[in-house]
Short mmCIF file of C-alpha atoms and ligand atoms in Angstrom, two decimals:
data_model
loop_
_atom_site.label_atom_id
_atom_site.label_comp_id
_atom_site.label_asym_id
_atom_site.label_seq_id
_atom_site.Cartn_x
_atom_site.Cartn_y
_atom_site.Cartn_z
CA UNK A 18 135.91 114.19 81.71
CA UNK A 19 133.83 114.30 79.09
CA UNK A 20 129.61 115.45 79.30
CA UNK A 21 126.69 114.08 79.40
CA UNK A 22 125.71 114.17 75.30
CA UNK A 23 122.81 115.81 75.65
CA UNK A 24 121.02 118.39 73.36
CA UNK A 25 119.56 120.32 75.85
CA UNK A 26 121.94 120.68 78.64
CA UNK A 27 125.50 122.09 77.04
CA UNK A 28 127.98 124.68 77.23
CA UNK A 29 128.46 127.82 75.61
CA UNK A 30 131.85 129.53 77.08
CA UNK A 31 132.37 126.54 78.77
CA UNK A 32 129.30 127.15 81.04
CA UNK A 33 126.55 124.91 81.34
CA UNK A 34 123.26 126.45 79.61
CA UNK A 35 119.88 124.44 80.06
CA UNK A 36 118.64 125.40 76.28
CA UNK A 37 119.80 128.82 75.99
CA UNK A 38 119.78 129.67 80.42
CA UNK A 39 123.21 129.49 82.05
CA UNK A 40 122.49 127.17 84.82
CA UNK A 41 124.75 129.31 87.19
CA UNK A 42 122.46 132.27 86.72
CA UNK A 43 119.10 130.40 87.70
CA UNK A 44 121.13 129.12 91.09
CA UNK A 45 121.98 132.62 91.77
CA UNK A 46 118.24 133.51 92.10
CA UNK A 47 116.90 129.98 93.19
CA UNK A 48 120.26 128.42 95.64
CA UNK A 49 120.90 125.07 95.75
CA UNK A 50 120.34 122.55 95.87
CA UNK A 51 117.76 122.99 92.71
CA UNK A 52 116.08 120.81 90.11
CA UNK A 53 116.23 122.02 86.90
CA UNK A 54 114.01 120.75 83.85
CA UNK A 55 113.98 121.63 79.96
CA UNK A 56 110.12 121.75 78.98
CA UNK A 57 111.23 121.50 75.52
CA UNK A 58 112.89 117.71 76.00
CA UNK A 59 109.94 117.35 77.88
CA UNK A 60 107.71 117.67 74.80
CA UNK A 61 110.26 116.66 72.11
CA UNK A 62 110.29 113.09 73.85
CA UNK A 63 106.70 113.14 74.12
CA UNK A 64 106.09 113.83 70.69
CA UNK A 65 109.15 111.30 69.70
CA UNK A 66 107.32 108.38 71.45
CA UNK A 67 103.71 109.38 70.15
CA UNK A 68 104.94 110.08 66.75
CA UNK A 69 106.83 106.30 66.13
CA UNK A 70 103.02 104.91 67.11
CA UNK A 71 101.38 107.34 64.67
CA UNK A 72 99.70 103.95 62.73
CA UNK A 73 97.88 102.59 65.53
CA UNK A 74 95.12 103.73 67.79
CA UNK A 75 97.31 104.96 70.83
CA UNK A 76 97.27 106.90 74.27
CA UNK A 77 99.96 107.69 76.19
CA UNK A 78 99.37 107.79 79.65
CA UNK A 79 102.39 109.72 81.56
CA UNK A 80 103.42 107.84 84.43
CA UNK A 81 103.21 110.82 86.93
CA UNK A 82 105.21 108.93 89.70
CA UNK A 83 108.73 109.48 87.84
CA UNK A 84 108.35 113.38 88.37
CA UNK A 85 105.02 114.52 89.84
CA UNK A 86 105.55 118.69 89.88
CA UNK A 87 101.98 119.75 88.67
CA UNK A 88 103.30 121.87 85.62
CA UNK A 89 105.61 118.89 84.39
CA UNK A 90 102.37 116.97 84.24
CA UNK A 91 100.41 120.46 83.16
CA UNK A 92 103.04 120.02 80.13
CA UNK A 93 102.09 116.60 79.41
CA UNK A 94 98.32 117.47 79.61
CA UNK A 95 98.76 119.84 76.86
CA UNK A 96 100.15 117.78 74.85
CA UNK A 97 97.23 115.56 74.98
CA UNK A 98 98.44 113.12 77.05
CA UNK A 99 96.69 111.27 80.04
CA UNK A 100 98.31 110.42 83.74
CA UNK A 101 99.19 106.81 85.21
CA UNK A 102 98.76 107.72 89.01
CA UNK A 103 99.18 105.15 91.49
CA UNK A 104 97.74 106.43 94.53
CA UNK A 105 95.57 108.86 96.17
CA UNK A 106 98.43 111.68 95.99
CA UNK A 107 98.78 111.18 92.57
CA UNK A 108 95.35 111.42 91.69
CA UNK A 109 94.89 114.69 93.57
CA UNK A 110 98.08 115.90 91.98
CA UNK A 111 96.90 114.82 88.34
CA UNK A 112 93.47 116.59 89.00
CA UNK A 113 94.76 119.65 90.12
CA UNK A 114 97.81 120.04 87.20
CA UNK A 115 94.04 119.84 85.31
CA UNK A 116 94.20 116.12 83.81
CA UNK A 117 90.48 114.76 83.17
CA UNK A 118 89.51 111.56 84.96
CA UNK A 119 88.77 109.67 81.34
CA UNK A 120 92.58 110.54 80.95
CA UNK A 121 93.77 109.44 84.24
CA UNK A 122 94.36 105.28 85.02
CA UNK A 123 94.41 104.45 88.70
CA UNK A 124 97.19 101.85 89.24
CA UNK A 125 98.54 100.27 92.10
CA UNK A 126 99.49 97.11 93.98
CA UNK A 127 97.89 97.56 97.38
CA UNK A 128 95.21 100.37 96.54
CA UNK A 129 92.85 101.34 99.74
CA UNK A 130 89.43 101.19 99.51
CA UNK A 131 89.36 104.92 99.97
CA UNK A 132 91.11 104.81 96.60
CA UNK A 133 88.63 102.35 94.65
CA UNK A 134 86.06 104.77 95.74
CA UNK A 135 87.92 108.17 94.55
CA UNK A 136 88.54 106.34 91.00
CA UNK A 137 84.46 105.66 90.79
CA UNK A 138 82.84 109.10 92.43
CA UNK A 139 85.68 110.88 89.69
CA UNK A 140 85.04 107.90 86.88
CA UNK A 141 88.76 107.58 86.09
CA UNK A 142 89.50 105.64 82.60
CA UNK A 143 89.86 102.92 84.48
CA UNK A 144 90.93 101.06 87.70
CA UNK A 145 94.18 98.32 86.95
CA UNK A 146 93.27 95.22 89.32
CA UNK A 147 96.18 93.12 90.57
CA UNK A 148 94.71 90.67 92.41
CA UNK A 149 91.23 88.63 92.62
CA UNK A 150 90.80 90.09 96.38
CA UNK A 151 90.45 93.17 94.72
CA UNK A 152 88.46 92.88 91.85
CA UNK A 153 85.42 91.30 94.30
CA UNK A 154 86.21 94.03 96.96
CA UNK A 155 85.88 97.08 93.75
CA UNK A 156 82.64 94.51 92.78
CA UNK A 157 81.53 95.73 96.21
CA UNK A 158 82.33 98.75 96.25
CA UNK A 159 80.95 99.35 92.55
CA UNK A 160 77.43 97.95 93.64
CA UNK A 161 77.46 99.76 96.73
CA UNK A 162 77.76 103.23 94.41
CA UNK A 163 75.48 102.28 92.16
CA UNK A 164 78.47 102.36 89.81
CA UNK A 165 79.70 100.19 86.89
CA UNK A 166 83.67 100.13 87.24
CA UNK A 167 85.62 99.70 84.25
CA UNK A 168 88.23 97.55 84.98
CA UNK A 169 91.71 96.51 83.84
CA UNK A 170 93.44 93.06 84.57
CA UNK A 171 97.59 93.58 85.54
CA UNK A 172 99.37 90.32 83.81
CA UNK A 173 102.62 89.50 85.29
CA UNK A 174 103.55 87.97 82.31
CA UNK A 175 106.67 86.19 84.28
CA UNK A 176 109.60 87.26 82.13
CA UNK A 177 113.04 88.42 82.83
CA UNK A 178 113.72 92.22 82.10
CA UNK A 179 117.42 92.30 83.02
CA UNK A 180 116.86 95.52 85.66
CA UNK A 181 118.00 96.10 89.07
CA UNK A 182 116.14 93.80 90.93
CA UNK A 183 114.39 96.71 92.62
CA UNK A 184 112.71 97.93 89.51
CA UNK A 185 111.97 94.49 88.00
CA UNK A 186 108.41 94.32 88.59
CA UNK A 187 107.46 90.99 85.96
CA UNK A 188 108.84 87.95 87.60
CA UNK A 189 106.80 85.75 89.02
CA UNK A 190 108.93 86.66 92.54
CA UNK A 191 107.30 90.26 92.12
CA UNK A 192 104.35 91.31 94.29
CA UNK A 193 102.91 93.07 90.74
CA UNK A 194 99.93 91.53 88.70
CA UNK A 195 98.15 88.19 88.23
CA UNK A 196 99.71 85.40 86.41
CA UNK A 197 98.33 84.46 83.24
CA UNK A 198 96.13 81.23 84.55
CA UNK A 199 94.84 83.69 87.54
CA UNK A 200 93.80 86.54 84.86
CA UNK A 201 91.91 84.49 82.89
CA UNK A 202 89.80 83.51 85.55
CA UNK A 203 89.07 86.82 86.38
CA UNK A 204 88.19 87.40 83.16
CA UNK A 205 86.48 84.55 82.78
CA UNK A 206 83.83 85.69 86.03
CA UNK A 207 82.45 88.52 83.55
CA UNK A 208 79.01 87.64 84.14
CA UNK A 209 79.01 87.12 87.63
CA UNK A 210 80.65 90.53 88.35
CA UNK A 211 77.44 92.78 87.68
CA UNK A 212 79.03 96.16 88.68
CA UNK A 213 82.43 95.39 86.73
CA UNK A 214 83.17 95.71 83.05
CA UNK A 215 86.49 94.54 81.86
CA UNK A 216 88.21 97.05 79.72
CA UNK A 217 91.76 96.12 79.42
CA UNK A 218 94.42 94.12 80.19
CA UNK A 219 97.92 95.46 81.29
CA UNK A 220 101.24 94.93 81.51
CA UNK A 221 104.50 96.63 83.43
CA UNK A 222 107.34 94.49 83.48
CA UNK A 223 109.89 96.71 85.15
CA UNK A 224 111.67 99.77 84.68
CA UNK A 225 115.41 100.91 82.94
CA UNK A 226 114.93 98.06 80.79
CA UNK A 227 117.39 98.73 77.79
CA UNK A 228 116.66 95.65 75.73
CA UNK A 229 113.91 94.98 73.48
CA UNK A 230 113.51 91.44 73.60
CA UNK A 231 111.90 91.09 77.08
CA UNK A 232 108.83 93.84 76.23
CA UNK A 233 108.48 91.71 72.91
CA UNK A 234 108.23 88.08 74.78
CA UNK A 235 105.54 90.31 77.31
CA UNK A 236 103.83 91.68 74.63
CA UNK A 237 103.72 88.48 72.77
CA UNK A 238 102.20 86.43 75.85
CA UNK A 239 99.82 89.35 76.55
CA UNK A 240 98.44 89.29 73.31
CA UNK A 241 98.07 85.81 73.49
CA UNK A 242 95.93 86.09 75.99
CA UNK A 243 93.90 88.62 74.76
CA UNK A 244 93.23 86.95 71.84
CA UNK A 245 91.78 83.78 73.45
CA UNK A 246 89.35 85.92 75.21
CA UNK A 247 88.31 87.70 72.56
CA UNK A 248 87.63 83.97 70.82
CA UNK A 249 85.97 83.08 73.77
CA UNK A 250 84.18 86.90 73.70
CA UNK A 251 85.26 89.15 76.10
CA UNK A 252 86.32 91.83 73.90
CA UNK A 253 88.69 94.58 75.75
CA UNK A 254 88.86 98.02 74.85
CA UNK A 255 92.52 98.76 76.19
CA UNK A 256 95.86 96.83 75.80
CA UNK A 257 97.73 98.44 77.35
CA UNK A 258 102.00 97.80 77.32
CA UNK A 259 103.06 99.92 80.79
CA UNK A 260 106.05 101.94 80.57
CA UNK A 261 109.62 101.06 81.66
CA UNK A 262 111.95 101.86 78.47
CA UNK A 263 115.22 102.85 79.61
CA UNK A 264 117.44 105.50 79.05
CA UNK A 265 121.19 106.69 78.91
CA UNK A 266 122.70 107.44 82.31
CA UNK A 267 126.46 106.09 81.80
CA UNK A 268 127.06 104.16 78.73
CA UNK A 269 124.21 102.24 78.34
CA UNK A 270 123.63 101.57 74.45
CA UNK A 271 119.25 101.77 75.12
CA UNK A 272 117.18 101.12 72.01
CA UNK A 273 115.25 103.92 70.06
CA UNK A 274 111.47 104.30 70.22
CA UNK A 275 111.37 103.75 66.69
CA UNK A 276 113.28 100.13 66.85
CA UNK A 277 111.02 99.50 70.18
CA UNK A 278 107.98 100.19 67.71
CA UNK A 279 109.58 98.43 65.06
CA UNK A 280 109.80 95.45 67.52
CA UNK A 281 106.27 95.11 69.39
CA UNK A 282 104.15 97.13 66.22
CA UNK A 283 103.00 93.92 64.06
CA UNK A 284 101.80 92.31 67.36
CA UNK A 285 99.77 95.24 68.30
CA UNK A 286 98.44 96.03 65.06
CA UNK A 287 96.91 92.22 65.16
CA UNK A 288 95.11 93.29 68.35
CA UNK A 289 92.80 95.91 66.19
CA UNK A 290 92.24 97.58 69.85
CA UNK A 291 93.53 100.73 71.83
CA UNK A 292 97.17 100.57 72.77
CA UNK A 293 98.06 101.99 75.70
CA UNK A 294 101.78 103.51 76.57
CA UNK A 295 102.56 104.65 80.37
CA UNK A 296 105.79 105.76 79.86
CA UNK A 297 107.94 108.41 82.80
CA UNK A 298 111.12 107.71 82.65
CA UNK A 299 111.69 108.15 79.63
CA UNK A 300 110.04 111.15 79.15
CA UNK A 301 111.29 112.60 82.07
CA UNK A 302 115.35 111.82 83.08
CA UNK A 303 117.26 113.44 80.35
CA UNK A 304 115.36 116.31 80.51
CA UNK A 305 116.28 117.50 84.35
CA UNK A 306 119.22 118.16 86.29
CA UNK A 307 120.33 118.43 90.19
CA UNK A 308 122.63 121.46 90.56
CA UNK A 309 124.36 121.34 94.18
CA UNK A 310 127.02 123.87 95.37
CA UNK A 311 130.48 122.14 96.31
CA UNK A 312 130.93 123.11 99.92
CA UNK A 313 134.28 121.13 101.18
CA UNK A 314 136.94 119.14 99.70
CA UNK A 315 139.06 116.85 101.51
CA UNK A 316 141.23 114.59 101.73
CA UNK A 317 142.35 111.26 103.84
CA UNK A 318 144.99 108.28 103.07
CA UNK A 319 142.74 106.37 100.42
CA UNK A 320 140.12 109.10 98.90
CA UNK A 321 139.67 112.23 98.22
CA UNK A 322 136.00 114.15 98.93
CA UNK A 323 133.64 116.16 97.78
CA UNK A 324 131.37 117.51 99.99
CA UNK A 325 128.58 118.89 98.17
CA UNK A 326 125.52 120.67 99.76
CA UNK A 327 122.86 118.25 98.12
CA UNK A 328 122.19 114.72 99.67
CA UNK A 329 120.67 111.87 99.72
CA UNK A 330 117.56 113.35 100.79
CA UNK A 331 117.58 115.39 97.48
CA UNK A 332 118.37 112.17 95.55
CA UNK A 333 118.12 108.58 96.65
CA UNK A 334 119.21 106.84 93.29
CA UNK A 335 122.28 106.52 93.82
CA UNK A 336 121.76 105.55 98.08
CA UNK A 337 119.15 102.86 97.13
CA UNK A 338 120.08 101.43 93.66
CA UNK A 339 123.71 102.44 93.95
CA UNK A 340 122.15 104.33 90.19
CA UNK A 341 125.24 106.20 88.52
CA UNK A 342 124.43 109.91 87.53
CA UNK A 343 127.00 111.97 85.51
CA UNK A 344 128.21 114.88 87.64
CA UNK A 345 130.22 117.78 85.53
CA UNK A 346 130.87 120.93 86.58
CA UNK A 347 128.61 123.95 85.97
CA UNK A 348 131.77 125.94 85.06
CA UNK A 349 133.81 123.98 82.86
CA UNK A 350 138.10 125.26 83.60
CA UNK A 351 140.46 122.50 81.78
CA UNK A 352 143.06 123.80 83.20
CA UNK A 353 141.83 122.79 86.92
CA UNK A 354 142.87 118.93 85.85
CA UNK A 355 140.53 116.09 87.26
CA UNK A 356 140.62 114.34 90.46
CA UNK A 357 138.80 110.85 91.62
CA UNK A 358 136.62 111.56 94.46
CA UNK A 359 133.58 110.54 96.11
CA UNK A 360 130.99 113.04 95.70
CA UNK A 361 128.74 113.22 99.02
CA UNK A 362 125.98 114.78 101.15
CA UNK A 363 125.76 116.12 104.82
CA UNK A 364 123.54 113.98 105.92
CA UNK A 365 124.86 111.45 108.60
CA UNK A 366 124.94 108.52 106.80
CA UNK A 367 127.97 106.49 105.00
CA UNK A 368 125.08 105.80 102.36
CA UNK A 369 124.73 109.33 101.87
CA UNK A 370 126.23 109.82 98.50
CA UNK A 371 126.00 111.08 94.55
CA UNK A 372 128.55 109.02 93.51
CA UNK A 373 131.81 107.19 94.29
CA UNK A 374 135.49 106.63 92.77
CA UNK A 375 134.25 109.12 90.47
CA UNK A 376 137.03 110.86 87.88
CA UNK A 377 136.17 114.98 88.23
CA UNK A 378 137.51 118.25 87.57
CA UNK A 379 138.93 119.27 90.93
CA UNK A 380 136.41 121.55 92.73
CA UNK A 381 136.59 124.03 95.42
CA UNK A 382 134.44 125.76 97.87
CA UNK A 383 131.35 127.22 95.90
CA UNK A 384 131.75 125.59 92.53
CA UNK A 385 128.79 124.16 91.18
CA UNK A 386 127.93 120.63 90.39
CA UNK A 387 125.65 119.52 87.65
CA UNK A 388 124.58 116.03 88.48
CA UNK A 389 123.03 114.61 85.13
CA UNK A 390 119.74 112.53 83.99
CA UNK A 391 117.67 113.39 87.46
CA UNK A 392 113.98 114.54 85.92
CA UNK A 393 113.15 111.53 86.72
CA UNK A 394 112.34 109.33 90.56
CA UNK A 395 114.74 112.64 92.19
CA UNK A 396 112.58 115.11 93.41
CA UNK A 397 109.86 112.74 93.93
CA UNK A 398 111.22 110.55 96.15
CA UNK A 399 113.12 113.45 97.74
CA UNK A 400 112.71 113.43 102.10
CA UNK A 401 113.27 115.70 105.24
CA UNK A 402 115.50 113.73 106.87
CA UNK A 403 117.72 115.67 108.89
CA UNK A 404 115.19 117.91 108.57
CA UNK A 405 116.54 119.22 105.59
CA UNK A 406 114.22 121.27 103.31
CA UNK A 407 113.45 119.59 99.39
CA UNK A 408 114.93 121.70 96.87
CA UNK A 409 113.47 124.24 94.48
CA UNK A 410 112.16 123.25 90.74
CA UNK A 411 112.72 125.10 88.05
CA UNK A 412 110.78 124.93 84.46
CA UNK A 413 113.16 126.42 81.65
CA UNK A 414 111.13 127.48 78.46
CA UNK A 415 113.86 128.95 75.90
CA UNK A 416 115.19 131.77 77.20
CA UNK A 417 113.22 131.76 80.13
CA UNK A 418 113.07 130.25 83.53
CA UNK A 419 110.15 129.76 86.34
CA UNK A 420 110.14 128.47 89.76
CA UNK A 421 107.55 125.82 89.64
CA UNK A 422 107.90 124.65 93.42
CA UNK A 423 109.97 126.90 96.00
CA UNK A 424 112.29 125.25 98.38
CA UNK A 425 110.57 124.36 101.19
CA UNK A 426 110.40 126.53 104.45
CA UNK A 427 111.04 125.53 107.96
CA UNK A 428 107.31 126.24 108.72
CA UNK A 429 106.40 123.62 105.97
CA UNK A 430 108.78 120.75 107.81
CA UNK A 431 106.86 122.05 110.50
CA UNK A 432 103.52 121.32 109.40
CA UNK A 433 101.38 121.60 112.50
CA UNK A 434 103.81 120.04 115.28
CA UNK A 435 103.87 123.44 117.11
CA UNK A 436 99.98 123.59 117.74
CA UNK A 437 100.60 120.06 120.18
CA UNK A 438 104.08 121.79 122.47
C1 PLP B 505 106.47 103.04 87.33
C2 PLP B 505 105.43 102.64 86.36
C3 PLP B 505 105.45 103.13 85.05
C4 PLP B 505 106.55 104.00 84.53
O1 PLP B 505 107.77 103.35 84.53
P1 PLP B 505 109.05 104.00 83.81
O2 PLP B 505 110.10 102.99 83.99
O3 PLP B 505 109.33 105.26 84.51
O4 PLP B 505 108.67 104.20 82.37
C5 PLP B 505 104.43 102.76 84.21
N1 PLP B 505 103.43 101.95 84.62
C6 PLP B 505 103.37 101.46 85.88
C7 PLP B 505 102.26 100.58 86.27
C8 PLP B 505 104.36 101.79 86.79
O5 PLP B 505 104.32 101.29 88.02
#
């Protein structure tokens, strides 16, 4: 078995060490299951990704959704980043880690109208429309407020980003954005929409993409677009790209931010506007890990197991998208040999697993698991089913480590069920 290459997660005595921490010693004092996340790949990708756009006007606005723990997005923040939220919980979230609303973007496909009005009381950046319905009803709701909105159109700019089909978001079969003929009508309705300004037009074609060529075809018919408006004069502010750049899990080959600038760079430049970046993924994957505990191993005629004390419920990747995460052991022993196993949860499901047919040192009761490239869509779309308490976070800084979320408690799963017995 050989690691996950990574800079930031390796061993030292053949234990794993997130920067200079052994991960054994932070599951001593947290348990597992536990997240674990290096701030410093954290801000190494985010300066990496801001640095290859260093000759344009540029704003990256983390995607909060891909790991929403307030001092992940605190870390962001302070690197002068904004926040992509898409809903209400992300907005509260971004607020409180401290983000200010002209550096938060309120996206979504199906916002409420209690969410059009948060984005105008706070004044967010701007609101991303994604359908003519909704640009009339935030017309409404703008006028109603006294408020001009600033708004952004979402192009679906219809092309093919060669992703699981359940994070390809710019096919015309997606639910996300306009199409091109729809936005410019929008656009086009300027001067009848009296409490709307447009301020940008966006883009998001899908996520894990690991080519270039579909965000340059986007890009290209975005820009194309933008440019007859402006001939026509509707000058936007904001182009802005999404996020979606994919990253190593397995052997995927993914391009560098510098040959993804290289790429989609002379058509921006021609735009002599704002660029906008929402990347989370990327920022976010390779820098976290799920540690579980191994608690059985067993056997039957066609496969061996690994029962392992995290679940789906800690992390659905796998469950949903049948993703593939690396899993190595915390505690590296050679001399154990490797086995091919299925590595599962306890929760009562046959879906319930972190990976299958899966070639691993042979385990035993209370070895620990490192499963690889989670910072990013685990803990967030983490659940109680089973009534299972989310895990722990963890925030290492060099040679230091901080909780930043306890595992839950039985009174938080809870909530307030026990006032209505
Ligand atoms: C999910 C999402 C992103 C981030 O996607 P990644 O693949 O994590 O980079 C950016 N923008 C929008 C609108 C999104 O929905």
């Amino acid at each position: 078995m050989q690691p996950f290459p990574s800079t930031y997660f390796t061993y030292k005595n053949n234990q794993l060490h997130c920067e200079v921490v052994p991960v054994a010693e932070i599951v001593k004092q947290a348990g597992s299951p536990t997240y674990i996340y290096s701030k410093k790949y954290f801000e190494d990708a985010y300066k990496e990704f801001d640095a290859a756009f260093h000759e344009i006007h540029h704003k990256i606005f983390y995607a909060a959704k891909s790991n929403f723990n307030l001092s992940v997005i605190k870390t962001f923040l302070q690197l002068g980043s904004g926040v992509d939220v898409n809903s209400e919980g992300e907005l509260y979230r971004a607020l409180k880690a401290g983000a200010k609303p002209e550096n938060i973007i309120l996206t979504s496909v199906g916002k409420t109208k209690r969410e059009i009005e948060l984005g105008l009381e706070h004044d967010v950046l701007m609101i991303k429309a994604e359908s003519e319905e909704e640009v009339y009803l935030i017309n409404d709701i703008a006028e109603s407020m006294n408020k001009v909105a600033r708004v952004a159109i979402r192009v679906n700019p219809d092309v093919d980003a060669k992703t699981h089909p359940y994070i390809s978001t710019g096919l015309s079969e997606n639910k996300f954005g306009v199409n091109s003929e729809t936005a410019l009508k929008i656009f086009r309705m300027q001067n009848q929409l009296k409490n709307i300004v447009f301020t940008g037009i966006d883009m998001h074609i899908g996520s894990q993409i690991t080519s270039i060529s579909p965000f340059v075809e986007a890009v290209e018919k975005l820009a194309n677009l933008f440019l007859i408006l402006k001939k026509e004069g509707i000058e936007l502010k904001h182009f802005d790209v999404g996020g979606g750049i994919g990253i190593q899990y397995k052997d995927e080959k993914p391009f560098t931010i510098k040959e993804y600038a290289a790429a989609i760079l002379p058509i921006l430049k021609s735009l002599d506007c704002e660029i906008i970046f929402e990347p989370g993924r990327y920022l976010t994957a390779n820098a976290g890990i799920l540690v579980t505990e191994v608690l059985y191993t067993k056997k039957n005629q066609k496969k061996n197991f690994i029962v392992a004390d995290a679940a789906m419920t800690d992390l659905l990747r796998p469950s949903i998208y049948g993703a593939y995460h690396h899993i190595q052991p915390v505690n590296f022993d050679e001399t154990k040999g490797e086995i091919v196993a299925d590595v599962v949860g306890p929760v009562c499901e046959s879906g319930d697993f972190l990976a299958k047919k899966r070639s691993i040192q042979k385990s035993e009761h209370g070895d620990l698991l490192a499963v690889m490239s989670a910072g990013a869509y685990g803990m967030v779309m983490a659940s109680n089913y089973n009534a299972r308490r989310r895990p722990a976070e963890i925030l290492v800084e060099g040679n230091s480590f901080k909780v930043i979320r306890e595992r839950e408690t039985f009174e938080h799963l809870l909530w307030d069920e026990e006032n209505y017995l």
